[in-house]
mmCIF file of C-alpha atoms in Angstrom:
data_model
loop_
_atom_site.group_PDB
_atom_site.id
_atom_site.type_symbol
_atom_site.label_atom_id
_atom_site.label_comp_id
_atom_site.label_asym_id
_atom_site.label_seq_id
_atom_site.Cartn_x
_atom_site.Cartn_y
_atom_site.Cartn_z
ATOM 1 C CA UNK P 1 -12.805 3.677 -15.466
ATOM 2 C CA UNK P 2 -12.782 3.507 -19.227
ATOM 3 C CA UNK P 3 -10.676 0.959 -21.079
ATOM 4 C CA UNK P 4 -6.995 1.906 -21.226
ATOM 5 C CA UNK P 5 -7.318 4.681 -18.657
ATOM 6 C CA UNK P 6 -4.560 4.744 -16.041
ATOM 7 C CA UNK P 7 -4.461 5.892 -12.455
ATOM 8 C CA UNK P 8 -1.592 7.248 -10.384
ATOM 9 C CA UNK P 9 -1.511 7.107 -6.596
ATOM 10 C CA UNK P 10 -2.436 10.348 -4.888
ATOM 11 C CA UNK P 11 -1.110 10.982 -1.407
ATOM 12 C CA UNK P 12 -3.176 9.841 1.562
ATOM 13 C CA UNK P 13 -1.917 10.001 5.119
ATOM 14 C CA UNK P 14 -4.069 7.101 6.329
ATOM 15 C CA UNK P 15 -5.946 4.632 4.228
ATOM 16 C CA UNK P 16 -5.872 3.404 0.699
ATOM 17 C CA UNK P 17 -7.112 4.093 -2.773
ATOM 18 C CA UNK P 18 -9.632 1.477 -3.878
ATOM 19 C CA UNK P 19 -10.717 1.774 -7.520
ATOM 20 C CA UNK P 20 -12.140 -0.803 -9.966
ATOM 21 C CA UNK P 21 -10.390 -1.349 -13.297
ATOM 22 C CA UNK P 22 -11.256 -3.104 -16.581
ATOM 23 C CA UNK P 23 -14.357 -4.834 -17.921
ATOM 24 C CA UNK P 24 -15.243 -8.515 -18.305
ATOM 25 C CA UNK P 25 -14.568 -8.451 -22.057
ATOM 26 C CA UNK P 26 -10.954 -7.309 -21.395
ATOM 27 C CA UNK P 27 -10.122 -10.797 -20.022
ATOM 28 C CA UNK P 28 -6.878 -9.579 -18.307
ATOM 29 C CA UNK P 29 -5.526 -6.560 -16.453
ATOM 30 C CA UNK P 30 -1.846 -5.597 -16.294
ATOM 31 C CA UNK P 31 -0.819 -3.750 -13.129
ATOM 32 C CA UNK P 32 2.555 -1.998 -13.238
ATOM 33 C CA UNK P 33 3.982 -0.268 -10.143
ATOM 34 C CA UNK P 34 7.110 0.997 -8.428
ATOM 35 C CA UNK P 35 8.063 2.292 -4.980
ATOM 36 C CA UNK P 36 9.753 5.709 -5.150
ATOM 37 C CA UNK P 37 12.598 5.497 -7.679
ATOM 38 C CA UNK P 38 12.721 1.701 -7.420
ATOM 39 C CA UNK P 39 12.420 -1.010 -10.043
ATOM 40 C CA UNK P 40 9.158 -1.233 -11.996
ATOM 41 C CA UNK P 41 7.242 -4.457 -11.460
ATOM 42 C CA UNK P 42 4.290 -6.049 -13.266
ATOM 43 C CA UNK P 43 1.444 -8.381 -12.365
ATOM 44 C CA UNK P 44 -1.075 -9.739 -14.902
ATOM 45 C CA UNK P 45 -4.489 -10.597 -13.493
ATOM 46 C CA UNK P 46 -6.426 -13.244 -15.415
ATOM 47 C CA UNK P 47 -9.687 -12.199 -13.838
ATOM 48 C CA UNK P 48 -11.381 -8.831 -14.385
ATOM 49 C CA UNK P 49 -12.594 -6.428 -13.212
ATOM 50 C CA UNK P 50 -10.042 -5.885 -10.446
ATOM 51 C CA UNK P 51 -9.659 -3.503 -7.541
ATOM 52 C CA UNK P 52 -6.259 -2.081 -6.668
ATOM 53 C CA UNK P 53 -5.486 -0.992 -3.120
ATOM 54 C CA UNK P 54 -2.328 0.914 -2.237
ATOM 55 C CA UNK P 55 -1.264 2.380 1.064
ATOM 56 C CA UNK P 56 1.406 2.538 3.704
ATOM 57 C CA UNK P 57 1.521 1.869 7.387
ATOM 58 C CA UNK P 58 3.959 3.151 9.955
ATOM 59 C CA UNK P 59 4.782 0.460 12.493
ATOM 60 C CA UNK P 60 6.029 1.429 15.925
ATOM 61 C CA UNK P 61 4.785 1.779 19.478
ATOM 62 C CA UNK P 62 2.290 3.914 21.339
ATOM 63 C CA UNK P 63 2.813 5.514 24.759
ATOM 64 C CA UNK P 64 -0.493 6.397 26.401
ATOM 65 C CA UNK P 65 -0.829 8.278 29.700
ATOM 66 C CA UNK P 66 -4.194 7.505 31.314
ATOM 67 C CA UNK P 67 -5.878 8.361 34.603
ATOM 68 C CA UNK P 68 -9.121 7.725 36.463
ATOM 69 C CA UNK P 69 -10.806 9.047 39.626
ATOM 70 C CA UNK P 70 -8.244 7.299 41.891
ATOM 71 C CA UNK P 71 -5.056 6.815 39.855
ATOM 72 C CA UNK P 72 -3.162 9.998 38.945
ATOM 73 C CA UNK P 73 -1.307 8.410 36.047
ATOM 74 C CA UNK P 74 -0.974 5.004 34.453
ATOM 75 C CA UNK P 75 1.277 4.758 31.389
ATOM 76 C CA UNK P 76 0.519 2.001 28.899
ATOM 77 C CA UNK P 77 2.728 0.945 25.980
ATOM 78 C CA UNK P 78 1.713 -1.139 22.980
ATOM 79 C CA UNK P 79 3.024 -2.000 19.523
ATOM 80 C CA UNK P 80 0.954 -1.230 16.450
ATOM 81 C CA UNK P 81 0.522 1.018 13.469
ATOM 82 C CA UNK P 82 0.025 4.764 13.360
ATOM 83 C CA UNK P 83 -3.657 4.052 12.664
ATOM 84 C CA UNK P 84 -4.039 2.077 15.961
ATOM 85 C CA UNK P 85 -5.134 5.237 17.784
ATOM 86 C CA UNK P 86 -6.008 4.682 21.458
ATOM 87 C CA UNK P 87 -9.449 5.335 22.917
ATOM 88 C CA UNK P 88 -11.265 4.382 26.091
ATOM 89 C CA UNK P 89 -14.547 2.619 26.716
ATOM 90 C CA UNK P 90 -15.370 2.608 30.404
ATOM 91 C CA UNK P 91 -12.466 0.801 32.115
ATOM 92 C CA UNK P 92 -11.033 -0.487 28.832
ATOM 93 C CA UNK P 93 -8.136 1.058 26.919
ATOM 94 C CA UNK P 94 -8.421 -0.049 23.304
ATOM 95 C CA UNK P 95 -7.585 1.030 19.756
ATOM 96 C CA UNK P 96 -10.130 2.566 17.401
ATOM 97 C CA UNK P 97 -10.120 -0.782 15.592
ATOM 98 C CA UNK P 98 -11.301 -2.531 18.795
ATOM 99 C CA UNK P 99 -8.011 -4.143 19.867
ATOM 100 C CA UNK P 100 -8.017 -4.296 23.696
ATOM 101 C CA UNK P 101 -4.822 -2.971 25.314
ATOM 102 C CA UNK P 102 -5.886 -3.224 28.975
ATOM 103 C CA UNK P 103 -9.086 -3.625 30.947
ATOM 104 C CA UNK P 104 -10.231 -4.104 34.518
ATOM 105 C CA UNK P 105 -13.488 -4.121 36.437
ATOM 106 C CA UNK P 106 -12.669 -1.600 39.201
ATOM 107 C CA UNK P 107 -15.836 0.453 38.853
ATOM 108 C CA UNK P 108 -15.090 2.446 42.039
ATOM 109 C CA UNK P 109 -12.302 4.280 40.174
ATOM 110 C CA UNK P 110 -14.634 5.514 37.428
ATOM 111 C CA UNK P 111 -13.902 5.526 33.714
ATOM 112 C CA UNK P 112 -10.380 5.560 32.326
ATOM 113 C CA UNK P 113 -9.485 8.769 30.484
ATOM 114 C CA UNK P 114 -6.541 9.554 28.208
ATOM 115 C CA UNK P 115 -4.280 12.460 29.169
ATOM 116 C CA UNK P 116 -1.853 12.098 26.258
ATOM 117 C CA UNK P 117 -0.863 9.632 23.560
ATOM 118 C CA UNK P 118 2.291 9.564 21.432
ATOM 119 C CA UNK P 119 3.237 7.346 18.506
ATOM 120 C CA UNK P 120 6.902 6.562 17.798
ATOM 121 C CA UNK P 121 7.439 5.040 14.329
ATOM 122 C CA UNK P 122 10.105 2.379 13.886
ATOM 123 C CA UNK P 123 9.480 0.864 10.433
ATOM 124 C CA UNK P 124 7.386 1.535 7.366
ATOM 125 C CA UNK P 125 5.457 -0.821 5.125
ATOM 126 C CA UNK P 126 4.054 0.315 1.780
ATOM 127 C CA UNK P 127 1.894 -2.107 -0.173
ATOM 128 C CA UNK P 128 -0.151 -2.793 -3.276
ATOM 129 C CA UNK P 129 -2.966 -5.353 -3.267
ATOM 130 C CA UNK P 130 -4.994 -6.602 -6.224
ATOM 131 C CA UNK P 131 -8.452 -8.005 -5.495
ATOM 132 C CA UNK P 132 -11.008 -9.687 -7.716
ATOM 133 C CA UNK P 133 -14.536 -8.309 -8.029
ATOM 134 C CA UNK P 134 -15.694 -10.349 -4.999
ATOM 135 C CA UNK P 135 -13.008 -8.753 -2.802
ATOM 136 C CA UNK P 136 -10.755 -11.831 -2.693
ATOM 137 C CA UNK P 137 -7.079 -10.875 -2.714
ATOM 138 C CA UNK P 138 -5.296 -12.341 -5.754
ATOM 139 C CA UNK P 139 -1.943 -10.560 -5.402
ATOM 140 C CA UNK P 140 0.076 -8.531 -2.898
ATOM 141 C CA UNK P 141 3.481 -6.877 -2.840
ATOM 142 C CA UNK P 142 5.067 -4.739 -0.142
ATOM 143 C CA UNK P 143 8.189 -2.709 0.495
ATOM 144 C CA UNK P 144 9.853 -0.938 3.392
ATOM 145 C CA UNK P 145 9.214 2.324 1.523
ATOM 146 C CA UNK P 146 7.592 5.101 3.548
ATOM 147 C CA UNK P 147 5.303 6.018 0.640
ATOM 148 C CA UNK P 148 2.816 3.845 -1.249
ATOM 149 C CA UNK P 149 3.680 2.700 -4.772
ATOM 150 C CA UNK P 150 2.772 4.562 -7.939
ATOM 151 C CA UNK P 151 0.820 2.267 -10.242
ATOM 152 C CA UNK P 152 -0.854 2.033 -13.651
ATOM 153 C CA UNK P 153 -3.397 -0.442 -14.980
ATOM 154 C CA UNK P 154 -3.856 -1.527 -18.593
ATOM 155 C CA UNK P 155 -6.882 -3.551 -19.627
ATOM 156 C CA UNK P 156 -6.897 -6.470 -22.040
ATOM 157 C CA UNK P 157 -3.735 -7.292 -23.940
ATOM 158 C CA UNK P 158 -2.511 -3.698 -24.031
ATOM 159 C CA UNK P 159 0.300 -2.287 -21.915
ATOM 160 C CA UNK P 160 -0.010 0.783 -19.678
ATOM 161 C CA UNK P 161 0.844 4.190 -21.145
ATOM 162 C CA UNK P 162 4.618 4.558 -21.470
ATOM 163 C CA UNK P 163 5.216 0.818 -21.928
ATOM 164 C CA UNK P 164 6.030 -1.132 -25.098
ATOM 165 C CA UNK P 165 4.517 -4.546 -25.775
ATOM 166 C CA UNK P 166 6.930 -7.349 -26.717
ATOM 167 C CA UNK P 167 6.247 -11.004 -27.502
ATOM 168 C CA UNK P 168 7.692 -13.720 -25.271
ATOM 169 C CA UNK P 169 7.339 -17.536 -25.350
ATOM 170 C CA UNK P 170 6.060 -17.736 -21.737
ATOM 171 C CA UNK P 171 2.470 -17.148 -20.657
ATOM 172 C CA UNK P 172 0.691 -14.819 -21.382
ATOM 173 C CA UNK P 173 2.755 -14.439 -24.573
ATOM 174 C CA UNK P 174 3.794 -10.814 -24.078
ATOM 175 C CA UNK P 175 5.500 -8.512 -21.626
ATOM 176 C CA UNK P 176 5.445 -4.760 -21.069
ATOM 177 C CA UNK P 177 8.752 -2.886 -21.123
ATOM 178 C CA UNK P 178 9.283 0.700 -20.007
ATOM 179 C CA UNK P 179 9.608 2.599 -23.337
ATOM 180 C CA UNK P 180 11.830 5.372 -21.949
ATOM 181 C CA UNK P 181 14.218 2.926 -20.260
ATOM 182 C CA UNK P 182 14.337 0.744 -23.397
ATOM 183 C CA UNK P 183 15.030 3.784 -25.615
ATOM 184 C CA UNK P 184 17.822 4.901 -23.284
ATOM 185 C CA UNK P 185 19.408 1.426 -23.390
ATOM 186 C CA UNK P 186 19.217 1.348 -27.204
ATOM 187 C CA UNK P 187 20.803 4.832 -27.434
ATOM 188 C CA UNK P 188 23.644 3.796 -25.110
ATOM 189 C CA UNK P 189 24.319 0.622 -27.118
ATOM 190 C CA UNK P 190 24.163 2.554 -30.414
ATOM 191 C CA UNK P 191 26.596 5.217 -29.151
ATOM 192 C CA UNK P 192 28.970 2.541 -27.873
ATOM 193 C CA UNK P 193 28.909 0.718 -31.235
ATOM 194 C CA UNK P 194 29.499 4.005 -33.122
ATOM 195 C CA UNK P 195 32.467 4.859 -30.923
ATOM 196 C CA UNK P 196 34.023 1.404 -31.545
ATOM 197 C CA UNK P 197 33.347 1.422 -35.304
ATOM 198 C CA UNK P 198 34.569 4.968 -35.833
#
């Protein structure tokens, strides 16, 4: 992405968006995000370029009805995410990620087969992760939101579009404030002062 360009999360049912931001000469990257209508948050990365990953996972439990050449029905239950889809490999019931749910060595009964599988969600977890260029995670935030956060990235000492830069005494010497929210606060204060001063 070019310097100063921003990105907004686009809906994905499973998975994440993984995009690189900023160049070495930018020195920092400011990531600003929010979950739904929630509070806007900011993280400043002192290493660039960065990758930003966002996504959400539904946690819950799976109910899987299996059978083989001898057993009419065997129902298995396991906790996991919506992405922990069950599959079989011979006599092993496992998830597509390789997590073993059950296994046995009764070869006389033939391979295990899945008749039906249902996922029942119980909680949600949306997240944003910031990684350095080597893939090492340098920041993470999560929420019980059912949808991933919307985020923007600004490179260098600039703020993302729609944010105003203000100086502060703490590192890194500036912060980024939401321009629209700041303007609304100033208008409210101005109107209140006018009403009191006639």
